[in-house]
Coordinates of C-alpha atoms in Angstrom, one line a residue:
M254 CA 78.9 78.8 40.6
V255 CA 80.1 77.5 37.2
A256 CA 78.0 78.9 34.1
N257 CA 79.7 76.8 31.1
G258 CA 79.5 73.5 33.0
S259 CA 83.4 73.5 33.2
A260 CA 85.3 72.3 36.4
Q261 CA 87.9 75.0 35.5
P262 CA 87.0 78.8 36.1
V263 CA 86.8 81.0 33.2
F264 CA 87.3 84.7 34.1
L265 CA 86.2 87.6 32.1
I266 CA 88.0 90.8 33.3
F267 CA 86.6 94.4 33.0
G268 CA 89.0 97.4 32.8
K269 CA 91.6 96.2 30.1
S270 CA 93.3 99.7 30.0
G271 CA 93.3 100.2 33.6
W272 CA 96.2 99.6 36.1
I273 CA 94.7 96.8 38.3
G274 CA 93.1 95.2 35.5
G275 CA 96.4 94.6 33.6
L276 CA 97.9 93.3 36.6
I277 CA 95.1 90.9 37.1
G278 CA 95.3 89.6 33.5
D279 CA 99.4 89.2 33.8
M280 CA 98.8 87.2 37.0
L281 CA 95.9 84.7 35.5
K282 CA 98.3 84.2 32.3
Q283 CA 101.1 83.3 34.5
Q284 CA 98.8 81.0 36.5
G285 CA 97.7 79.3 32.9
A286 CA 94.1 80.2 33.8
R287 CA 91.7 80.8 31.2
F288 CA 90.6 84.3 31.0
E289 CA 89.6 87.0 28.3
Y290 CA 88.9 90.8 28.7
A291 CA 85.8 92.6 28.1
N292 CA 84.9 94.8 25.3
A293 CA 82.0 96.5 26.7
R294 CA 81.6 99.3 28.9
L295 CA 80.1 98.9 32.6
E296 CA 76.7 100.8 31.4
D297 CA 76.5 98.8 28.0
R298 CA 73.8 96.4 28.6
T299 CA 73.9 94.7 25.4
G300 CA 77.7 94.9 25.0
I301 CA 78.0 93.0 28.3
I302 CA 75.8 90.3 27.2
A303 CA 77.6 89.7 24.1
D304 CA 81.0 89.4 26.2
F305 CA 79.0 86.7 28.3
E306 CA 78.1 84.8 24.9
R307 CA 81.7 85.1 23.6
V308 CA 83.6 84.1 26.5
K309 CA 80.8 82.2 28.7
P310 CA 82.5 83.1 32.0
T311 CA 82.1 81.5 35.4
H312 CA 83.6 84.7 36.9
V313 CA 83.9 88.4 36.4
L314 CA 86.8 90.4 37.9
N315 CA 85.6 94.1 37.4
A316 CA 88.3 96.7 37.7
A317 CA 86.8 99.3 35.7
G318 CA 85.3 102.4 37.0
L319 CA 86.0 106.0 37.1
T320 CA 88.4 107.5 39.7
G321 CA 89.4 110.7 38.1
R322 CA 92.6 112.0 36.4
P323 CA 94.9 113.1 37.8
N324 CA 92.8 112.5 40.9
V325 CA 89.6 112.0 42.3
D326 CA 89.4 116.0 42.4
W327 CA 88.2 115.3 38.6
C328 CA 84.9 113.8 39.9
E329 CA 84.0 117.0 41.4
D330 CA 83.3 118.7 38.3
H331 CA 82.3 115.5 36.2
K332 CA 79.4 114.2 38.3
L333 CA 77.0 112.9 35.8
E334 CA 80.0 110.8 34.2
T335 CA 80.8 109.6 37.6
I336 CA 77.3 108.6 38.4
R337 CA 76.7 107.1 35.0
V338 CA 79.9 104.6 35.6
N339 CA 80.6 104.5 39.1
V340 CA 76.6 103.8 40.0
L341 CA 74.8 102.6 37.0
G342 CA 77.6 100.9 35.4
M343 CA 78.3 98.9 38.6
L344 CA 74.9 97.9 39.2
N345 CA 74.2 97.1 35.5
L346 CA 77.2 94.6 35.7
A347 CA 76.2 93.3 38.9
D348 CA 72.5 92.6 38.1
L349 CA 73.5 91.0 34.6
C350 CA 76.0 88.6 36.4
F351 CA 73.3 87.6 38.9
T352 CA 70.8 86.8 36.0
H353 CA 73.4 84.5 34.2
N354 CA 74.5 82.8 37.4
I355 CA 78.2 84.6 37.4
H356 CA 80.3 85.0 40.2
L357 CA 81.5 88.8 40.2
T358 CA 84.3 90.2 42.2
T359 CA 84.7 93.9 42.3
Y360 CA 87.7 95.7 43.2
A361 CA 86.1 98.8 45.0
T362 CA 87.0 101.3 47.7
G363 CA 87.8 101.6 51.4
C364 CA 87.7 105.5 51.0
I365 CA 84.3 105.7 52.6
F366 CA 85.5 106.0 56.0
H367 CA 87.0 108.6 58.0
Y368 CA 88.3 108.7 61.6
D369 CA 85.7 110.2 63.9
V370 CA 85.2 110.0 67.8
S371 CA 83.7 106.4 67.7
F372 CA 86.8 105.6 65.5
P373 CA 90.0 107.9 66.6
E374 CA 93.0 108.0 65.0
G375 CA 95.6 105.9 66.8
S376 CA 93.0 103.8 68.6
G377 CA 93.6 100.6 66.7
K378 CA 90.0 100.6 66.5
G379 CA 89.1 99.8 62.5
F380 CA 85.9 99.8 60.4
T381 CA 84.5 96.7 59.8
E382 CA 82.5 95.1 57.0
L383 CA 79.6 95.8 58.7
D384 CA 80.1 99.5 59.4
T385 CA 78.0 102.2 57.6
P386 CA 80.3 104.4 55.5
N387 CA 80.9 108.0 57.2
F388 CA 83.0 109.8 54.7
T389 CA 81.3 111.6 51.7
G390 CA 83.9 114.3 51.5
S391 CA 84.4 113.6 47.9
Y392 CA 81.9 112.6 45.0
Y393 CA 83.9 109.8 44.2
S394 CA 83.8 108.5 47.6
H395 CA 80.0 109.7 47.8
T396 CA 79.1 107.3 44.6
K397 CA 81.3 104.5 45.9
A398 CA 79.5 104.4 49.1
M399 CA 76.2 104.5 47.8
V400 CA 76.8 101.7 45.3
E401 CA 78.3 99.4 47.8
N402 CA 75.2 100.0 50.1
L403 CA 73.2 98.4 47.0
L404 CA 75.7 95.6 45.7
K405 CA 75.7 94.1 49.1
E406 CA 72.1 92.9 48.5
Y407 CA 73.3 90.6 45.3
P408 CA 74.1 87.0 46.4
N409 CA 76.6 86.6 44.0
V410 CA 78.8 89.8 44.5
L411 CA 82.3 90.1 46.4
V412 CA 83.1 93.9 47.0
L413 CA 86.8 94.3 48.1
R414 CA 87.7 97.5 49.5
V415 CA 90.7 98.6 48.2
R416 CA 92.9 101.3 49.8
M417 CA 95.9 103.3 48.7
P418 CA 97.0 100.8 46.5
I419 CA 100.6 100.0 46.4
V420 CA 103.4 98.3 43.8
A421 CA 106.9 97.6 43.6
D422 CA 107.2 100.3 40.6
L423 CA 108.3 103.7 42.3
V424 CA 107.8 105.6 39.0
Y425 CA 104.3 104.4 38.2
P426 CA 102.1 107.3 38.9
R427 CA 99.0 105.6 40.3
N428 CA 101.1 104.0 42.9
F429 CA 100.6 105.4 46.3
I430 CA 104.6 105.8 47.2
T431 CA 105.0 107.4 44.0
K432 CA 102.3 109.9 44.6
I433 CA 103.5 111.2 48.0
I434 CA 107.5 111.1 46.9
K435 CA 106.7 113.5 44.1
Y436 CA 104.8 115.8 46.5
D437 CA 106.5 119.0 48.1
K438 CA 104.5 118.3 51.1
I439 CA 102.5 115.4 52.4
V440 CA 100.2 114.9 55.7
N441 CA 101.2 112.4 58.3
I442 CA 98.1 110.2 58.9
P443 CA 98.2 106.4 59.6
N444 CA 95.9 104.8 56.9
S445 CA 94.9 101.0 56.1
M446 CA 96.6 100.3 52.5
T447 CA 96.8 97.5 50.1
V448 CA 100.1 96.1 48.9
L449 CA 98.7 94.5 45.4
P450 CA 101.6 92.4 44.9
E451 CA 100.5 90.3 48.1
L452 CA 96.8 90.9 47.9
L453 CA 95.9 90.5 44.0
P454 CA 96.7 86.5 44.2
M455 CA 94.1 86.3 47.0
S456 CA 91.5 88.1 45.2
I457 CA 91.9 85.5 42.3
E458 CA 91.5 82.8 45.1
M459 CA 88.6 84.7 46.6
A460 CA 86.8 84.5 43.4
K461 CA 87.5 80.7 43.0
R462 CA 86.0 80.2 46.4
N463 CA 83.0 82.1 45.6
L464 CA 83.2 84.3 48.3
T465 CA 80.9 87.1 48.8
G466 CA 79.6 90.1 50.5
I467 CA 82.2 92.8 51.3
M468 CA 85.6 92.4 52.4
N469 CA 88.3 95.0 53.7
Y470 CA 90.8 94.1 51.4
T471 CA 94.0 95.7 52.9
N472 CA 97.1 94.3 54.8
P473 CA 96.6 94.1 58.6
G474 CA 97.4 97.3 60.7
C475 CA 98.4 100.8 59.1
I476 CA 101.1 102.8 58.5
S477 CA 101.8 106.8 58.0
H478 CA 103.2 108.6 55.0
N479 CA 106.2 109.4 57.1
E480 CA 107.0 105.8 58.1
I481 CA 106.7 105.1 54.5
M482 CA 108.6 107.6 53.7
E483 CA 111.4 106.7 56.4
L484 CA 111.6 103.0 54.5
Y485 CA 112.1 104.9 51.3
K486 CA 114.9 106.5 52.8
Q487 CA 116.2 103.5 54.3
Y488 CA 116.1 101.3 51.5
I489 CA 116.4 103.5 48.6
D490 CA 117.7 107.4 49.1
P491 CA 119.6 108.1 52.5
E492 CA 119.5 111.9 51.2
F493 CA 115.7 111.9 50.7
T494 CA 113.9 114.8 52.6
W495 CA 110.0 115.8 52.8
K496 CA 107.9 118.2 54.6
N497 CA 104.8 117.8 56.3
F498 CA 101.4 120.0 56.4
N499 CA 98.2 119.3 58.2
I500 CA 95.0 118.9 57.0
E501 CA 93.5 122.3 57.0
E502 CA 96.6 123.2 54.8
Q503 CA 96.1 120.3 52.6
A504 CA 92.6 121.6 51.9
K505 CA 93.8 124.7 50.4
V506 CA 95.4 122.9 47.3
I507 CA 92.5 120.3 46.6
K508 CA 89.1 120.1 45.8
A509 CA 87.6 117.4 48.1
P510 CA 88.9 116.2 51.5
R511 CA 90.6 112.6 51.4
S512 CA 89.7 109.9 53.5
N513 CA 92.0 108.7 56.2
N514 CA 91.0 105.3 58.2
L515 CA 91.6 102.1 59.6
L516 CA 90.1 99.1 58.2
D517 CA 89.6 96.0 60.4
T518 CA 91.1 92.9 58.4
K519 CA 89.6 89.9 60.7
R520 CA 87.8 88.6 57.4
I521 CA 90.8 88.6 55.2
E522 CA 92.9 87.1 57.8
G523 CA 90.4 84.4 58.6
E524 CA 90.6 83.4 54.7
F525 CA 94.4 84.2 54.6
P526 CA 96.2 83.6 57.9
E527 CA 99.5 84.3 56.0
I528 CA 98.7 87.7 54.9
L529 CA 101.5 90.2 56.3
P530 CA 101.0 93.3 58.2
I531 CA 101.2 96.8 55.9
K532 CA 105.0 97.2 57.1
E533 CA 106.4 93.6 56.9
S534 CA 104.3 93.5 53.5
L535 CA 105.8 96.9 52.2
I536 CA 109.6 95.5 53.1
K537 CA 109.1 92.2 51.4
Y538 CA 107.1 93.2 48.5
V539 CA 108.3 96.6 47.7
F540 CA 111.4 98.3 49.2
E541 CA 113.6 95.0 49.4
P542 CA 113.1 94.2 45.6
N543 CA 114.0 97.9 45.0
A544 CA 116.9 97.7 47.2
K545 CA 118.7 95.2 44.9
Q546 CA 118.9 97.4 42.1
R547 CA 119.0 100.9 44.2
E548 CA 120.9 103.0 42.0
Q549 CA 118.7 102.2 38.7
V550 CA 115.7 102.5 41.0
L551 CA 116.8 105.9 42.3
A552 CA 117.9 107.4 39.0
S553 CA 114.4 106.7 37.5
V554 CA 112.6 108.4 40.5
K555 CA 115.0 111.5 40.4
E556 CA 114.1 111.6 36.5
M557 CA 110.5 111.4 37.3
R558 CA 110.5 113.9 40.2
G559 CA 112.6 116.4 38.1
R560 CA 109.8 116.0 35.1

């Protein structure tokens, strides 16, 4: 699927001002790949067509969308804005990519499932790409589940289910680890998570392979909040302490429930057998690099937590 007749892929990235969009651009630049950022918003059909004519992409990488700031609770009070971007905008982009013969990879979410009697916590049984989403506790997740069900009908689209994304920067506000080390209390539930330094390069390769359908885009296995804190204590701050609270107590301080789940990773492991289990990936890509400059990292984290 090469729209411009070139043997080399040409990437168009949506989400220039976002976290993942910026990381993707950095990686493509390091690879010497041809890419541009889109100017149009997802809901702007005319603007997207203009971007297509300007860049002539073979592949679109979409990291745009509304997650809410500072968190998904924002979507509970901004439902129309959330629909406009996460549903109408996403379908608009997918449809235009289809009609222009362009492959689309979209960084979506795996926070559309929740442990239940069929998939109990601790059982090791993960939700597959074929399972129907069972979590609609937050409006953000509700819109994401809705649009995923429609996107799977497009033969040119790859949907990547990202979960609790993590990078090495322990003071970056959207990093899952940064979030939990700032909280006074955390829940302690095992979850599938996405270590971006390892998995983002894989997503670019997935696009080049023209993979389609749905992909559980997480490291194999799951890890609990406490296990991550233990790693942080081991590698960064031996004096670090934290407290736990349960789901019922957490519900008193958030507007919408949060998704907790284990995703099955057989598909991504089949494409990339070298992918590391979540704990090993965290150690290699997050904690060992930070441990090499522990004093500097610790000072930055303490400054952040004191704000």
